[in-house]
PDB file of C-alpha atoms in Angstrom:
ATOM      1  CA  UNK A   1     140.975  64.656 150.366  1.00 55.00           C
ATOM      2  CA  UNK A   2     140.533  61.849 147.838  1.00 47.00           C
ATOM      3  CA  UNK A   3     136.788  61.880 148.419  1.00 57.00           C
ATOM      4  CA  UNK A   4     136.702  65.630 147.742  1.00 55.00           C
ATOM      5  CA  UNK A   5     138.590  65.133 144.492  1.00 50.00           C
ATOM      6  CA  UNK A   6     136.185  62.398 143.437  1.00 50.00           C
ATOM      7  CA  UNK A   7     133.222  64.581 144.352  1.00 57.00           C
ATOM      8  CA  UNK A   8     134.631  67.496 142.328  1.00 57.00           C
ATOM      9  CA  UNK A   9     135.367  65.156 139.432  1.00 55.00           C
ATOM     10  CA  UNK A  10     131.772  63.917 139.426  1.00 60.00           C
ATOM     11  CA  UNK A  11     130.490  67.482 139.517  1.00 55.00           C
ATOM     12  CA  UNK A  12     132.702  68.364 136.555  1.00 64.00           C
ATOM     13  CA  UNK A  13     131.450  65.320 134.654  1.00 62.00           C
ATOM     14  CA  UNK A  14     127.847  66.268 135.337  1.00 65.00           C
ATOM     15  CA  UNK A  15     128.441  69.891 134.318  1.00 60.00           C
ATOM     16  CA  UNK A  16     130.245  68.730 131.188  1.00 62.00           C
ATOM     17  CA  UNK A  17     127.359  66.449 130.284  1.00 60.00           C
ATOM     18  CA  UNK A  18     124.823  69.226 130.860  1.00 58.00           C
ATOM     19  CA  UNK A  19     126.875  71.653 128.762  1.00 67.00           C
ATOM     20  CA  UNK A  20     127.207  69.089 125.973  1.00 62.00           C
ATOM     21  CA  UNK A  21     123.454  68.464 126.062  1.00 58.00           C
ATOM     22  CA  UNK A  22     122.672  72.185 125.906  1.00 59.00           C
ATOM     23  CA  UNK A  23     125.101  72.608 123.017  1.00 67.00           C
ATOM     24  CA  UNK A  24     123.468  69.730 121.156  1.00 54.00           C
ATOM     25  CA  UNK A  25     119.984  71.156 121.740  1.00 52.00           C
ATOM     26  CA  UNK A  26     121.079  74.611 120.563  1.00 57.00           C
ATOM     27  CA  UNK A  27     122.769  73.156 117.482  1.00 52.00           C
ATOM     28  CA  UNK A  28     119.681  71.089 116.708  1.00 50.00           C
ATOM     29  CA  UNK A  29     117.457  74.167 117.056  1.00 51.00           C
ATOM     30  CA  UNK A  30     119.683  76.217 114.772  1.00 56.00           C
ATOM     31  CA  UNK A  31     119.785  73.408 112.227  1.00 49.00           C
ATOM     32  CA  UNK A  32     116.022  73.086 112.235  1.00 45.00           C
ATOM     33  CA  UNK A  33     115.768  76.852 111.899  1.00 52.00           C
ATOM     34  CA  UNK A  34     118.130  76.892 108.928  1.00 52.00           C
ATOM     35  CA  UNK A  35     116.625  73.769 107.375  1.00 53.00           C
ATOM     36  CA  UNK A  36     113.154  75.295 107.741  1.00 75.00           C
ATOM     37  CA  UNK A  37     114.101  78.396 105.748  1.00 83.00           C
ATOM     38  CA  UNK A  38     113.509  78.890 102.058  1.00 87.00           C
ATOM     39  CA  UNK A  39     114.653  81.676  99.729  1.00 90.00           C
ATOM     40  CA  UNK A  40     111.743  83.806  98.516  1.00 92.00           C
ATOM     41  CA  UNK A  41     111.369  86.939  96.418  1.00 93.00           C
ATOM     42  CA  UNK A  42     110.901  90.171  98.352  1.00 95.00           C
ATOM     43  CA  UNK A  43     110.244  93.701  97.063  1.00 93.00           C
ATOM     44  CA  UNK A  44     113.549  95.609  97.224  1.00 92.00           C
ATOM     45  CA  UNK A  45     111.719  98.918  96.688  1.00 92.00           C
ATOM     46  CA  UNK A  46     108.122 100.131  96.500  1.00 91.00           C
ATOM     47  CA  UNK A  47     106.852  98.558  93.265  1.00 88.00           C
ATOM     48  CA  UNK A  48     104.181 100.279  91.186  1.00 83.00           C
ATOM     49  CA  UNK A  49     101.344  98.546  89.317  1.00 82.00           C
ATOM     50  CA  UNK A  50     101.272  97.499  85.686  1.00 78.00           C
ATOM     51  CA  UNK A  51     105.015  97.135  85.039  1.00 76.00           C
ATOM     52  CA  UNK A  52     106.759  93.791  84.573  1.00 78.00           C
ATOM     53  CA  UNK A  53     109.455  93.273  87.203  1.00 84.00           C
ATOM     54  CA  UNK A  54     113.208  93.270  86.671  1.00 83.00           C
ATOM     55  CA  UNK A  55     116.015  92.168  88.987  1.00 84.00           C
ATOM     56  CA  UNK A  56     116.340  95.769  90.216  1.00 88.00           C
ATOM     57  CA  UNK A  57     112.981  95.696  92.012  1.00 89.00           C
ATOM     58  CA  UNK A  58     113.403  92.418  93.868  1.00 92.00           C
ATOM     59  CA  UNK A  59     115.778  90.695  96.260  1.00 94.00           C
ATOM     60  CA  UNK A  60     116.011  87.134  97.571  1.00 92.00           C
ATOM     61  CA  UNK A  61     115.682  86.580 101.326  1.00 92.00           C
ATOM     62  CA  UNK A  62     115.396  83.442 103.488  1.00 92.00           C
ATOM     63  CA  UNK A  63     112.051  83.023 105.249  1.00 88.00           C
ATOM     64  CA  UNK A  64     110.689  80.258 107.463  1.00 87.00           C
ATOM     65  CA  UNK A  65     108.614  77.901 105.330  1.00 82.00           C
ATOM     66  CA  UNK A  66     105.939  77.603 108.003  1.00 85.00           C
ATOM     67  CA  UNK A  67     105.183  81.338 107.721  1.00 84.00           C
ATOM     68  CA  UNK A  68     104.868  81.413 103.930  1.00 89.00           C
ATOM     69  CA  UNK A  69     101.531  81.511 102.052  1.00 89.00           C
ATOM     70  CA  UNK A  70     100.888  78.794  99.470  1.00 91.00           C
ATOM     71  CA  UNK A  71     101.234  81.210  96.550  1.00 92.00           C
ATOM     72  CA  UNK A  72     104.624  82.620  97.598  1.00 92.00           C
ATOM     73  CA  UNK A  73     106.891  83.443  94.635  1.00 93.00           C
ATOM     74  CA  UNK A  74     110.306  81.755  94.683  1.00 92.00           C
ATOM     75  CA  UNK A  75     111.643  82.653  91.240  1.00 90.00           C
ATOM     76  CA  UNK A  76     111.300  85.635  88.919  1.00 88.00           C
ATOM     77  CA  UNK A  77     110.581  83.208  86.083  1.00 88.00           C
ATOM     78  CA  UNK A  78     107.255  82.490  87.808  1.00 88.00           C
ATOM     79  CA  UNK A  79     106.275  86.109  87.109  1.00 88.00           C
ATOM     80  CA  UNK A  80     107.066  86.256  83.401  1.00 84.00           C
ATOM     81  CA  UNK A  81     104.286  88.009  81.520  1.00 82.00           C
ATOM     82  CA  UNK A  82     102.772  89.312  84.746  1.00 86.00           C
ATOM     83  CA  UNK A  83     102.767  92.662  86.571  1.00 87.00           C
ATOM     84  CA  UNK A  84     101.610  93.906  90.000  1.00 90.00           C
ATOM     85  CA  UNK A  85      97.889  94.579  90.417  1.00 85.00           C
ATOM     86  CA  UNK A  86      98.663  97.539  92.697  1.00 84.00           C
ATOM     87  CA  UNK A  87     101.482  99.054  94.715  1.00 87.00           C
ATOM     88  CA  UNK A  88     103.656  96.498  96.538  1.00 91.00           C
ATOM     89  CA  UNK A  89     105.469  98.067  99.523  1.00 92.00           C
ATOM     90  CA  UNK A  90     109.165  97.491 100.096  1.00 93.00           C
ATOM     91  CA  UNK A  91     110.097  94.304 102.039  1.00 93.00           C
ATOM     92  CA  UNK A  92     106.836  92.560 101.104  1.00 93.00           C
ATOM     93  CA  UNK A  93     107.105  88.842 100.311  1.00 94.00           C
ATOM     94  CA  UNK A  94     105.821  88.470  96.750  1.00 94.00           C
ATOM     95  CA  UNK A  95     102.730  86.319  96.152  1.00 93.00           C
ATOM     96  CA  UNK A  96     101.081  85.172  92.937  1.00 94.00           C
ATOM     97  CA  UNK A  97      97.812  86.838  94.003  1.00 93.00           C
ATOM     98  CA  UNK A  98      99.558  90.233  93.823  1.00 92.00           C
ATOM     99  CA  UNK A  99     100.054  89.845  90.051  1.00 91.00           C
ATOM    100  CA  UNK A 100      97.993  89.443  86.920  1.00 85.00           C
ATOM    101  CA  UNK A 101      98.796  88.965  83.201  1.00 84.00           C
ATOM    102  CA  UNK A 102     100.231  91.956  81.356  1.00 77.00           C
ATOM    103  CA  UNK A 103      97.377  91.841  78.833  1.00 71.00           C
ATOM    104  CA  UNK A 104      95.017  92.716  81.693  1.00 74.00           C
ATOM    105  CA  UNK A 105      96.620  96.134  81.934  1.00 77.00           C
ATOM    106  CA  UNK A 106      95.793  99.147  79.828  1.00 81.00           C
ATOM    107  CA  UNK A 107      92.388 100.759  80.174  1.00 86.00           C
ATOM    108  CA  UNK A 108      90.583  98.080  78.171  1.00 85.00           C
ATOM    109  CA  UNK A 109      91.960  95.226  80.256  1.00 83.00           C
ATOM    110  CA  UNK A 110      91.546  97.048  83.564  1.00 85.00           C
ATOM    111  CA  UNK A 111      87.848  97.682  82.896  1.00 89.00           C
ATOM    112  CA  UNK A 112      87.262  93.970  83.519  1.00 85.00           C
ATOM    113  CA  UNK A 113      87.613  94.780  87.213  1.00 86.00           C
ATOM    114  CA  UNK A 114      84.792  97.359  86.946  1.00 92.00           C
ATOM    115  CA  UNK A 115      81.775  95.752  85.249  1.00 94.00           C
ATOM    116  CA  UNK A 116      79.297  98.228  83.801  1.00 96.00           C
ATOM    117  CA  UNK A 117      81.810 101.085  83.648  1.00 97.00           C
ATOM    118  CA  UNK A 118      83.507 102.660  80.643  1.00 96.00           C
ATOM    119  CA  UNK A 119      86.810 104.496  80.310  1.00 96.00           C
ATOM    120  CA  UNK A 120      86.943 108.253  79.805  1.00 97.00           C
ATOM    121  CA  UNK A 121      90.037 110.449  79.635  1.00 96.00           C
ATOM    122  CA  UNK A 122      90.639 113.925  81.032  1.00 96.00           C
ATOM    123  CA  UNK A 123      93.581 116.133  80.181  1.00 94.00           C
ATOM    124  CA  UNK A 124      96.393 115.726  82.692  1.00 94.00           C
ATOM    125  CA  UNK A 125      97.000 118.932  84.641  1.00 93.00           C
ATOM    126  CA  UNK A 126      97.245 120.168  88.232  1.00 93.00           C
ATOM    127  CA  UNK A 127      93.472 120.068  88.658  1.00 95.00           C
ATOM    128  CA  UNK A 128      92.986 116.499  87.426  1.00 96.00           C
ATOM    129  CA  UNK A 129      96.057 115.032  89.151  1.00 94.00           C
ATOM    130  CA  UNK A 130      95.769 116.991  92.440  1.00 95.00           C
ATOM    131  CA  UNK A 131      99.308 118.214  91.978  1.00 92.00           C
ATOM    132  CA  UNK A 132     100.540 114.903  90.496  1.00 91.00           C
ATOM    133  CA  UNK A 133      99.280 112.893  93.496  1.00 92.00           C
ATOM    134  CA  UNK A 134      96.642 110.947  91.560  1.00 92.00           C
ATOM    135  CA  UNK A 135      97.900 107.598  90.266  1.00 88.00           C
ATOM    136  CA  UNK A 136      96.596 104.311  88.938  1.00 84.00           C
ATOM    137  CA  UNK A 137      94.412 102.781  91.640  1.00 86.00           C
ATOM    138  CA  UNK A 138      93.474 106.115  93.239  1.00 91.00           C
ATOM    139  CA  UNK A 139      89.850 107.074  93.870  1.00 96.00           C
ATOM    140  CA  UNK A 140      88.598 110.571  93.084  1.00 98.00           C
ATOM    141  CA  UNK A 141      85.503 112.743  93.052  1.00 98.00           C
ATOM    142  CA  UNK A 142      85.008 114.751  89.857  1.00 98.00           C
ATOM    143  CA  UNK A 143      83.631 118.279  89.988  1.00 97.00           C
ATOM    144  CA  UNK A 144      82.534 120.545  87.139  1.00 96.00           C
ATOM    145  CA  UNK A 145      82.926 124.324  87.266  1.00 94.00           C
ATOM    146  CA  UNK A 146      80.776 126.087  84.688  1.00 90.00           C
ATOM    147  CA  UNK A 147      81.077 129.790  84.010  1.00 82.00           C
ATOM    148  CA  UNK A 148      77.672 131.117  82.988  1.00 70.00           C
ATOM    149  CA  UNK A 149      77.043 133.622  80.239  1.00 54.00           C
ATOM    150  CA  UNK A 150      75.036 135.848  82.582  1.00 59.00           C
ATOM    151  CA  UNK A 151      77.236 138.107  84.721  1.00 62.00           C
ATOM    152  CA  UNK A 152      80.015 135.540  84.483  1.00 61.00           C
ATOM    153  CA  UNK A 153      78.470 133.608  87.378  1.00 68.00           C
ATOM    154  CA  UNK A 154      79.997 130.247  88.205  1.00 75.00           C
ATOM    155  CA  UNK A 155      78.078 127.052  88.766  1.00 85.00           C
ATOM    156  CA  UNK A 156      79.772 124.196  90.594  1.00 90.00           C
ATOM    157  CA  UNK A 157      78.550 120.630  90.826  1.00 93.00           C
ATOM    158  CA  UNK A 158      79.873 117.163  91.551  1.00 96.00           C
ATOM    159  CA  UNK A 159      79.381 114.953  88.505  1.00 97.00           C
ATOM    160  CA  UNK A 160      80.943 111.694  89.765  1.00 98.00           C
ATOM    161  CA  UNK A 161      81.979 110.283  93.129  1.00 98.00           C
ATOM    162  CA  UNK A 162      84.425 107.590  94.267  1.00 97.00           C
ATOM    163  CA  UNK A 163      85.676 107.097  90.727  1.00 98.00           C
ATOM    164  CA  UNK A 164      88.493 104.559  90.135  1.00 95.00           C
ATOM    165  CA  UNK A 165      91.510 105.911  88.265  1.00 94.00           C
ATOM    166  CA  UNK A 166      92.722 103.417  85.668  1.00 90.00           C
ATOM    167  CA  UNK A 167      95.782 105.142  84.266  1.00 87.00           C
ATOM    168  CA  UNK A 168      97.741 108.370  84.493  1.00 88.00           C
ATOM    169  CA  UNK A 169      99.616 108.655  81.217  1.00 83.00           C
ATOM    170  CA  UNK A 170     102.461 110.924  80.217  1.00 71.00           C
ATOM    171  CA  UNK A 171     104.116 111.630  76.923  1.00 52.00           C
ATOM    172  CA  UNK A 172     107.830 111.761  76.197  1.00 42.00           C
ATOM    173  CA  UNK A 173     107.064 114.302  73.474  1.00 45.00           C
ATOM    174  CA  UNK A 174     106.769 117.666  75.220  1.00 46.00           C
ATOM    175  CA  UNK A 175     105.403 119.141  71.995  1.00 52.00           C
ATOM    176  CA  UNK A 176     102.350 116.886  72.237  1.00 51.00           C
ATOM    177  CA  UNK A 177     101.015 117.563  75.717  1.00 53.00           C
ATOM    178  CA  UNK A 178      97.497 116.598  74.668  1.00 57.00           C
ATOM    179  CA  UNK A 179      98.445 112.915  74.890  1.00 70.00           C
ATOM    180  CA  UNK A 180      98.989 113.186  78.665  1.00 88.00           C
ATOM    181  CA  UNK A 181      95.772 112.093  80.336  1.00 92.00           C
ATOM    182  CA  UNK A 182      94.040 110.774  83.427  1.00 94.00           C
ATOM    183  CA  UNK A 183      91.862 107.799  82.457  1.00 94.00           C
ATOM    184  CA  UNK A 184      88.978 106.931  84.779  1.00 97.00           C
ATOM    185  CA  UNK A 185      86.207 104.304  84.882  1.00 97.00           C
ATOM    186  CA  UNK A 186      82.710 105.822  84.902  1.00 98.00           C
ATOM    187  CA  UNK A 187      79.133 104.582  84.991  1.00 98.00           C
ATOM    188  CA  UNK A 188      76.858 105.529  82.057  1.00 97.00           C
ATOM    189  CA  UNK A 189      75.006 107.996  84.316  1.00 98.00           C
ATOM    190  CA  UNK A 190      78.256 109.711  85.293  1.00 98.00           C
ATOM    191  CA  UNK A 191      79.320 109.915  81.657  1.00 98.00           C
ATOM    192  CA  UNK A 192      76.023 111.620  80.775  1.00 97.00           C
ATOM    193  CA  UNK A 193      76.553 114.235  83.513  1.00 96.00           C
ATOM    194  CA  UNK A 194      80.097 114.896  82.354  1.00 97.00           C
ATOM    195  CA  UNK A 195      79.036 115.196  78.708  1.00 96.00           C
ATOM    196  CA  UNK A 196      76.371 117.753  79.648  1.00 94.00           C
ATOM    197  CA  UNK A 197      78.893 119.734  81.689  1.00 94.00           C
ATOM    198  CA  UNK A 198      81.411 119.507  78.854  1.00 94.00           C
ATOM    199  CA  UNK A 199      78.820 120.922  76.477  1.00 92.00           C
ATOM    200  CA  UNK A 200      78.659 123.959  78.770  1.00 90.00           C
ATOM    201  CA  UNK A 201      82.451 124.377  78.526  1.00 91.00           C
ATOM    202  CA  UNK A 202      82.965 123.189  82.081  1.00 93.00           C
ATOM    203  CA  UNK A 203      86.362 123.004  83.704  1.00 94.00           C
ATOM    204  CA  UNK A 204      86.863 119.737  85.573  1.00 97.00           C
ATOM    205  CA  UNK A 205      88.559 119.389  88.934  1.00 96.00           C
ATOM    206  CA  UNK A 206      89.396 116.166  90.780  1.00 98.00           C
ATOM    207  CA  UNK A 207      89.574 115.708  94.537  1.00 98.00           C
ATOM    208  CA  UNK A 208      91.636 112.784  95.817  1.00 97.00           C
ATOM    209  CA  UNK A 209      89.989 110.396  98.276  1.00 96.00           C
ATOM    210  CA  UNK A 210      91.905 108.681 101.104  1.00 93.00           C
ATOM    211  CA  UNK A 211      92.985 105.076 100.687  1.00 82.00           C
ATOM    212  CA  UNK A 212      90.690 102.458 102.176  1.00 73.00           C
TER     213      UNK A 212
END
């Protein structure tokens, strides 16, 4: 009977040692996991381009340091004077490469990304915004519809293809709708075609291209 008790006691000691070892390993793993985390800035909502961020658009979340790119953003102060280059989807870890200086925005600054092109504005309406779906960063084809003097016949032609949209502006003054515009970047050849069509009182229509 004594030998059985001793045997059981040894088994309990062994089990206790194994349990203690497993607990220590688990605790060590959790500690390494926690110690390996770092708070980073994450998009709390879908963030649009060209607007400097506020605390409303971002949230801080812990991420494993080993998974983070070198240009990860850890503080909103690192983004002062900068704005997103394009749309940043919700839950995306923010990176410096996603931003550029505020002075780079506006049509003049944005043209630096499109060498050889110039900015031209069209009145903002259903036809040029595809029902308000066109936005900064979109790509469009531009078509001209010309009503001829003879028999009222219409002539349709595409005057520019795969055109980058720089800005879609709106005015707070509803009495001055003419200031609402879609600003695009065009090559000199495309501008010539549009000017000729404009001289014929053409109506312009945009078609929205799918995202790459």
